[in-house]
Tab-separated table of C-alpha atoms in Angstrom:
chain	number	residue	atom	x	y	z
A	1	UNK	CA	-11.171	-18.280	-12.035
A	2	UNK	CA	-10.334	-15.595	-14.333
A	3	UNK	CA	-7.009	-14.499	-13.748
A	4	UNK	CA	-3.266	-15.903	-14.043
A	5	UNK	CA	-1.298	-15.119	-10.879
A	6	UNK	CA	2.055	-13.512	-10.285
A	7	UNK	CA	2.594	-15.615	-7.187
A	8	UNK	CA	5.888	-13.815	-6.257
A	9	UNK	CA	4.713	-10.181	-6.520
A	10	UNK	CA	1.335	-11.523	-5.025
A	11	UNK	CA	3.442	-12.800	-1.689
A	12	UNK	CA	5.795	-9.695	-1.569
A	13	UNK	CA	3.391	-6.700	-2.038
A	14	UNK	CA	-0.241	-8.021	-1.431
A	15	UNK	CA	0.264	-9.912	1.871
A	16	UNK	CA	-2.752	-7.707	3.339
A	17	UNK	CA	-5.116	-10.599	1.602
A	18	UNK	CA	-4.036	-12.911	3.936
A	19	UNK	CA	-3.547	-10.578	6.768
A	20	UNK	CA	-7.421	-9.487	6.420
A	21	UNK	CA	-8.238	-12.918	6.018
A	22	UNK	CA	-7.344	-13.899	9.822
A	23	UNK	CA	-10.247	-11.946	10.817
A	24	UNK	CA	-12.550	-14.063	8.881
A	25	UNK	CA	-11.132	-17.256	10.697
A	26	UNK	CA	-12.702	-16.081	13.933
A	27	UNK	CA	-15.907	-17.510	12.503
A	28	UNK	CA	-14.469	-20.822	12.336
A	29	UNK	CA	-15.202	-22.129	15.603
A	30	UNK	CA	-16.225	-25.866	15.154
A	31	UNK	CA	-14.598	-28.400	16.932
A	32	UNK	CA	-10.640	-29.333	16.561
A	33	UNK	CA	-9.723	-32.119	15.119
A	34	UNK	CA	-11.624	-31.904	11.832
A	35	UNK	CA	-11.076	-31.559	8.394
A	36	UNK	CA	-10.793	-27.827	6.877
A	37	UNK	CA	-10.275	-27.066	3.260
A	38	UNK	CA	-8.880	-23.537	2.370
A	39	UNK	CA	-10.658	-23.097	-0.762
A	40	UNK	CA	-8.500	-20.714	-3.015
A	41	UNK	CA	-5.451	-21.097	-0.782
A	42	UNK	CA	-3.103	-18.822	-2.554
A	43	UNK	CA	0.236	-19.074	-1.017
A	44	UNK	CA	-1.115	-21.140	1.673
A	45	UNK	CA	-1.043	-18.431	4.545
A	46	UNK	CA	-4.193	-19.200	5.877
A	47	UNK	CA	-4.068	-22.784	5.113
A	48	UNK	CA	-1.355	-22.638	8.420
A	49	UNK	CA	-3.720	-20.682	10.123
A	50	UNK	CA	-6.084	-23.276	10.007
A	51	UNK	CA	-3.848	-25.884	10.699
A	52	UNK	CA	-3.063	-23.968	13.818
A	53	UNK	CA	-6.422	-23.766	15.049
A	54	UNK	CA	-6.438	-27.564	15.324
A	55	UNK	CA	-7.574	-29.027	12.000
A	56	UNK	CA	-6.499	-31.252	9.454
A	57	UNK	CA	-6.038	-29.164	6.648
A	58	UNK	CA	-6.154	-29.360	2.797
A	59	UNK	CA	-5.588	-26.225	0.307
A	60	UNK	CA	-7.132	-25.965	-2.912
A	61	UNK	CA	-6.353	-23.486	-5.550
A	62	UNK	CA	-6.863	-23.496	-9.459
A	63	UNK	CA	-3.983	-21.710	-10.097
A	64	UNK	CA	-0.717	-23.869	-10.838
A	65	UNK	CA	1.624	-20.676	-9.802
A	66	UNK	CA	-0.285	-20.384	-6.321
A	67	UNK	CA	-0.082	-24.099	-5.560
A	68	UNK	CA	3.743	-24.373	-6.327
A	69	UNK	CA	4.280	-21.275	-4.109
A	70	UNK	CA	2.006	-22.757	-1.212
A	71	UNK	CA	4.076	-26.390	-1.576
A	72	UNK	CA	7.348	-24.394	-1.332
A	73	UNK	CA	6.064	-22.173	1.714
A	74	UNK	CA	4.390	-25.329	3.622
A	75	UNK	CA	5.826	-28.509	2.636
A	76	UNK	CA	4.389	-30.156	5.531
A	77	UNK	CA	0.608	-29.480	4.329
A	78	UNK	CA	-1.532	-31.218	1.440
A	79	UNK	CA	-2.341	-28.978	-1.607
A	80	UNK	CA	-4.550	-29.536	-4.504
A	81	UNK	CA	-4.842	-28.026	-8.086
A	82	UNK	CA	-8.695	-27.637	-8.838
A	83	UNK	CA	-11.630	-25.438	-9.541
A	84	UNK	CA	-13.795	-24.497	-6.868
A	85	UNK	CA	-16.912	-25.517	-8.935
A	86	UNK	CA	-15.422	-29.031	-9.427
A	87	UNK	CA	-12.983	-30.125	-6.638
A	88	UNK	CA	-13.806	-33.362	-5.122
A	89	UNK	CA	-12.505	-34.588	-1.558
A	90	UNK	CA	-11.633	-38.064	-0.569
A	91	UNK	CA	-13.142	-37.362	2.821
A	92	UNK	CA	-15.745	-34.626	3.332
A	93	UNK	CA	-15.197	-31.746	5.194
A	94	UNK	CA	-16.268	-30.373	8.354
A	95	UNK	CA	-15.275	-26.656	7.301
A	96	UNK	CA	-14.718	-25.083	3.992
A	97	UNK	CA	-13.013	-21.724	4.136
A	98	UNK	CA	-12.603	-19.197	1.650
A	99	UNK	CA	-10.953	-15.743	1.855
A	100	UNK	CA	-10.951	-13.382	-1.200
A	101	UNK	CA	-11.636	-15.958	-4.090
A	102	UNK	CA	-15.699	-15.983	-4.980
A	103	UNK	CA	-15.345	-12.858	-6.618
A	104	UNK	CA	-12.990	-14.137	-9.156
A	105	UNK	CA	-15.428	-16.359	-9.990
A	106	UNK	CA	-17.614	-15.568	-13.388
A	107	UNK	CA	-21.296	-15.128	-12.140
A	108	UNK	CA	-22.629	-17.796	-14.325
A	109	UNK	CA	-20.652	-20.170	-12.164
A	110	UNK	CA	-21.373	-18.930	-8.864
A	111	UNK	CA	-24.532	-21.621	-8.267
A	112	UNK	CA	-22.431	-24.372	-9.456
A	113	UNK	CA	-19.697	-23.295	-7.233
A	114	UNK	CA	-22.136	-23.037	-3.906
A	115	UNK	CA	-23.576	-26.383	-5.045
A	116	UNK	CA	-20.303	-28.146	-5.346
A	117	UNK	CA	-19.114	-26.512	-1.993
A	118	UNK	CA	-22.233	-28.090	-0.214
A	119	UNK	CA	-21.728	-31.801	-1.690
A	120	UNK	CA	-17.976	-31.671	-0.398
A	121	UNK	CA	-19.184	-31.225	3.386
A	122	UNK	CA	-20.054	-33.349	6.008
A	123	UNK	CA	-23.774	-32.874	7.658
A	124	UNK	CA	-23.617	-30.253	10.060
A	125	UNK	CA	-20.388	-28.842	8.122
A	126	UNK	CA	-19.838	-25.348	7.658
A	127	UNK	CA	-18.837	-22.956	4.968
A	128	UNK	CA	-17.151	-19.918	6.152
A	129	UNK	CA	-16.170	-17.204	3.350
A	130	UNK	CA	-15.187	-13.474	2.661
A	131	UNK	CA	-14.849	-11.757	-0.564
A	132	UNK	CA	-15.672	-8.479	-2.720
A	133	UNK	CA	-18.981	-7.318	-1.944
A	134	UNK	CA	-21.581	-4.941	-3.848
A	135	UNK	CA	-19.834	-1.587	-4.524
A	136	UNK	CA	-16.198	-3.153	-3.720
A	137	UNK	CA	-13.499	-1.094	-5.411
A	138	UNK	CA	-15.855	0.660	-7.217
A	139	UNK	CA	-14.226	4.235	-7.347
A	140	UNK	CA	-11.087	2.289	-9.026
A	141	UNK	CA	-13.356	0.573	-11.669
A	142	UNK	CA	-15.334	3.697	-12.353
A	143	UNK	CA	-12.136	5.688	-13.271
A	144	UNK	CA	-10.928	2.870	-15.165
A	145	UNK	CA	-14.322	2.720	-17.076
A	146	UNK	CA	-14.275	6.353	-17.920
A	147	UNK	CA	-10.728	6.353	-18.980
A	148	UNK	CA	-11.864	3.537	-21.513
A	149	UNK	CA	-14.779	5.136	-22.556
A	150	UNK	CA	-12.920	8.359	-23.210
A	151	UNK	CA	-10.925	5.921	-26.065
A	152	UNK	CA	-14.094	4.514	-27.190
A	153	UNK	CA	-13.656	1.182	-25.887
A	154	UNK	CA	-15.443	-0.789	-23.311
A	155	UNK	CA	-14.164	-1.825	-19.599
A	156	UNK	CA	-15.467	-5.027	-19.179
A	157	UNK	CA	-16.806	-5.705	-15.501
A	158	UNK	CA	-15.652	-9.394	-14.834
A	159	UNK	CA	-15.884	-9.480	-11.075
A	160	UNK	CA	-18.810	-11.137	-8.906
A	161	UNK	CA	-19.624	-8.375	-6.368
A	162	UNK	CA	-23.103	-9.109	-4.651
A	163	UNK	CA	-25.149	-7.898	-2.042
A	164	UNK	CA	-25.781	-9.779	1.308
A	165	UNK	CA	-29.459	-10.500	0.045
A	166	UNK	CA	-28.213	-11.774	-3.553
A	167	UNK	CA	-25.518	-14.090	-1.939
A	168	UNK	CA	-27.415	-15.313	0.756
A	169	UNK	CA	-30.261	-16.360	-1.270
A	170	UNK	CA	-27.901	-18.254	-3.440
A	171	UNK	CA	-26.502	-20.332	-0.593
A	172	UNK	CA	-30.219	-20.982	0.674
A	173	UNK	CA	-31.260	-21.951	-2.938
A	174	UNK	CA	-28.356	-24.570	-2.604
A	175	UNK	CA	-29.265	-25.950	0.611
A	176	UNK	CA	-27.354	-23.877	3.140
A	177	UNK	CA	-28.638	-22.283	6.570
A	178	UNK	CA	-27.257	-18.827	6.358
A	179	UNK	CA	-26.279	-18.220	10.019
A	180	UNK	CA	-24.051	-15.179	9.689
A	181	UNK	CA	-23.889	-12.418	6.714
A	182	UNK	CA	-22.530	-8.654	6.801
A	183	UNK	CA	-21.495	-6.012	4.133
A	184	UNK	CA	-18.779	-3.527	5.279
A	185	UNK	CA	-16.490	-1.068	3.803
A	186	UNK	CA	-12.702	-1.549	4.606
A	187	UNK	CA	-10.467	0.734	2.709
A	188	UNK	CA	-7.290	-1.329	2.274
A	189	UNK	CA	-3.958	0.513	2.514
A	190	UNK	CA	-1.271	-0.558	-0.112
A	191	UNK	CA	2.003	-1.257	0.348
A	192	UNK	CA	4.347	0.787	-2.191
A	193	UNK	CA	4.704	4.168	-3.261
A	194	UNK	CA	3.105	3.126	-6.690
A	195	UNK	CA	0.393	1.399	-4.524
A	196	UNK	CA	-2.854	1.983	-6.849
A	197	UNK	CA	-1.126	1.544	-9.926
A	198	UNK	CA	0.688	-1.855	-8.735
A	199	UNK	CA	-2.963	-2.915	-7.168
A	200	UNK	CA	-4.466	-2.150	-10.979
A	201	UNK	CA	-1.700	-4.053	-12.683
A	202	UNK	CA	-2.053	-6.915	-10.029
A	203	UNK	CA	-5.642	-7.688	-10.056
A	204	UNK	CA	-7.321	-5.793	-13.181
A	205	UNK	CA	-5.996	-7.942	-16.030
A	206	UNK	CA	-8.899	-8.837	-18.150
A	207	UNK	CA	-9.830	-5.463	-19.733
A	208	UNK	CA	-6.071	-5.010	-20.619
A	209	UNK	CA	-5.425	-8.501	-22.276
A	210	UNK	CA	-5.536	-7.393	-25.979
A	211	UNK	CA	-4.431	-4.018	-25.183
A	212	UNK	CA	-0.976	-2.385	-26.511
A	213	UNK	CA	1.093	-1.574	-23.633
A	214	UNK	CA	1.335	2.426	-24.233
A	215	UNK	CA	-2.176	2.593	-24.250
A	216	UNK	CA	-2.827	0.574	-21.103
A	217	UNK	CA	-0.016	2.478	-19.345
A	218	UNK	CA	-1.977	5.916	-20.400
A	219	UNK	CA	-5.190	4.524	-19.028
A	220	UNK	CA	-3.854	3.349	-15.886
A	221	UNK	CA	-1.778	6.772	-15.391
A	222	UNK	CA	-4.804	8.875	-16.411
A	223	UNK	CA	-7.201	6.893	-13.633
A	224	UNK	CA	-4.660	6.784	-10.454
A	225	UNK	CA	-4.449	10.621	-11.097
A	226	UNK	CA	-8.110	11.281	-11.118
A	227	UNK	CA	-8.448	9.342	-7.805
A	228	UNK	CA	-5.376	10.926	-6.213
A	229	UNK	CA	-7.595	13.348	-4.003
A	230	UNK	CA	-9.756	10.777	-2.550
A	231	UNK	CA	-7.530	7.474	-2.157
A	232	UNK	CA	-4.096	8.924	-1.549
A	233	UNK	CA	-4.105	9.714	2.251
A	234	UNK	CA	-1.385	10.975	4.248
A	235	UNK	CA	1.325	9.563	2.014
A	236	UNK	CA	-0.252	6.208	1.491
A	237	UNK	CA	-2.584	4.703	-1.332
A	238	UNK	CA	-5.791	2.980	-0.410
A	239	UNK	CA	-8.320	1.003	-2.467
A	240	UNK	CA	-12.031	1.283	-1.561
A	241	UNK	CA	-12.322	-2.385	-0.702
A	242	UNK	CA	-16.223	-3.328	0.366
A	243	UNK	CA	-16.298	-6.909	1.898
A	244	UNK	CA	-19.125	-9.695	2.227
A	245	UNK	CA	-18.654	-12.237	4.958
A	246	UNK	CA	-20.966	-15.167	5.431
A	247	UNK	CA	-21.236	-18.220	7.530
A	248	UNK	CA	-23.545	-20.900	6.435
A	249	UNK	CA	-24.296	-24.718	7.856
A	250	UNK	CA	-25.107	-27.777	5.855
A	251	UNK	CA	-28.218	-29.180	7.528
């Protein structure tokens, strides 16, 4: 994954990630008592929800900061620091669940990741996921891209935002049978008065990695200002999320 997380800020100001993930859990309807992996578990909020559905749970995340936060918040659950493309389970899972994670994995690692998920499921196991789909946050990325170009800089597009056809075909290539897939708009309200600025600073890190802070501040301020008419609604900032939601079976 191509980001280093501020786990405390994430937990305090971006709890909507986990809240929206609760809707995806409705697709997890296999028999209770099985093993469920929360892949990209973050602070463990959805690992807990999987446990409440009657599963024996394991949270997996590549971020040391997030794993530490999850262990602190949920000391009764097991958590493993591991890469989504390489994690291994002592016991194959009945369910692998992933929310708001896969778009962080580089496009050239997606097939490896899907194959690994397939390999860590039992026969007839299921994979349920939601993440950024085609067009996700495009208004924000376009505004930042324009501000970069104005200064003679390139804005790298590092996220993986596939269409249903693209991701469904990838899963089928890796052996899955896709039983449900949808792409939908989900404008997402931000928590603070500086909601869009804070969102950019939390989630858009790679393009600013080697930039002087003054230039970064100018670009963010310019992008936020250009989006106010469209994304600042009734005193609240929204981000133009588009999500892809998928359920697939291992036959």
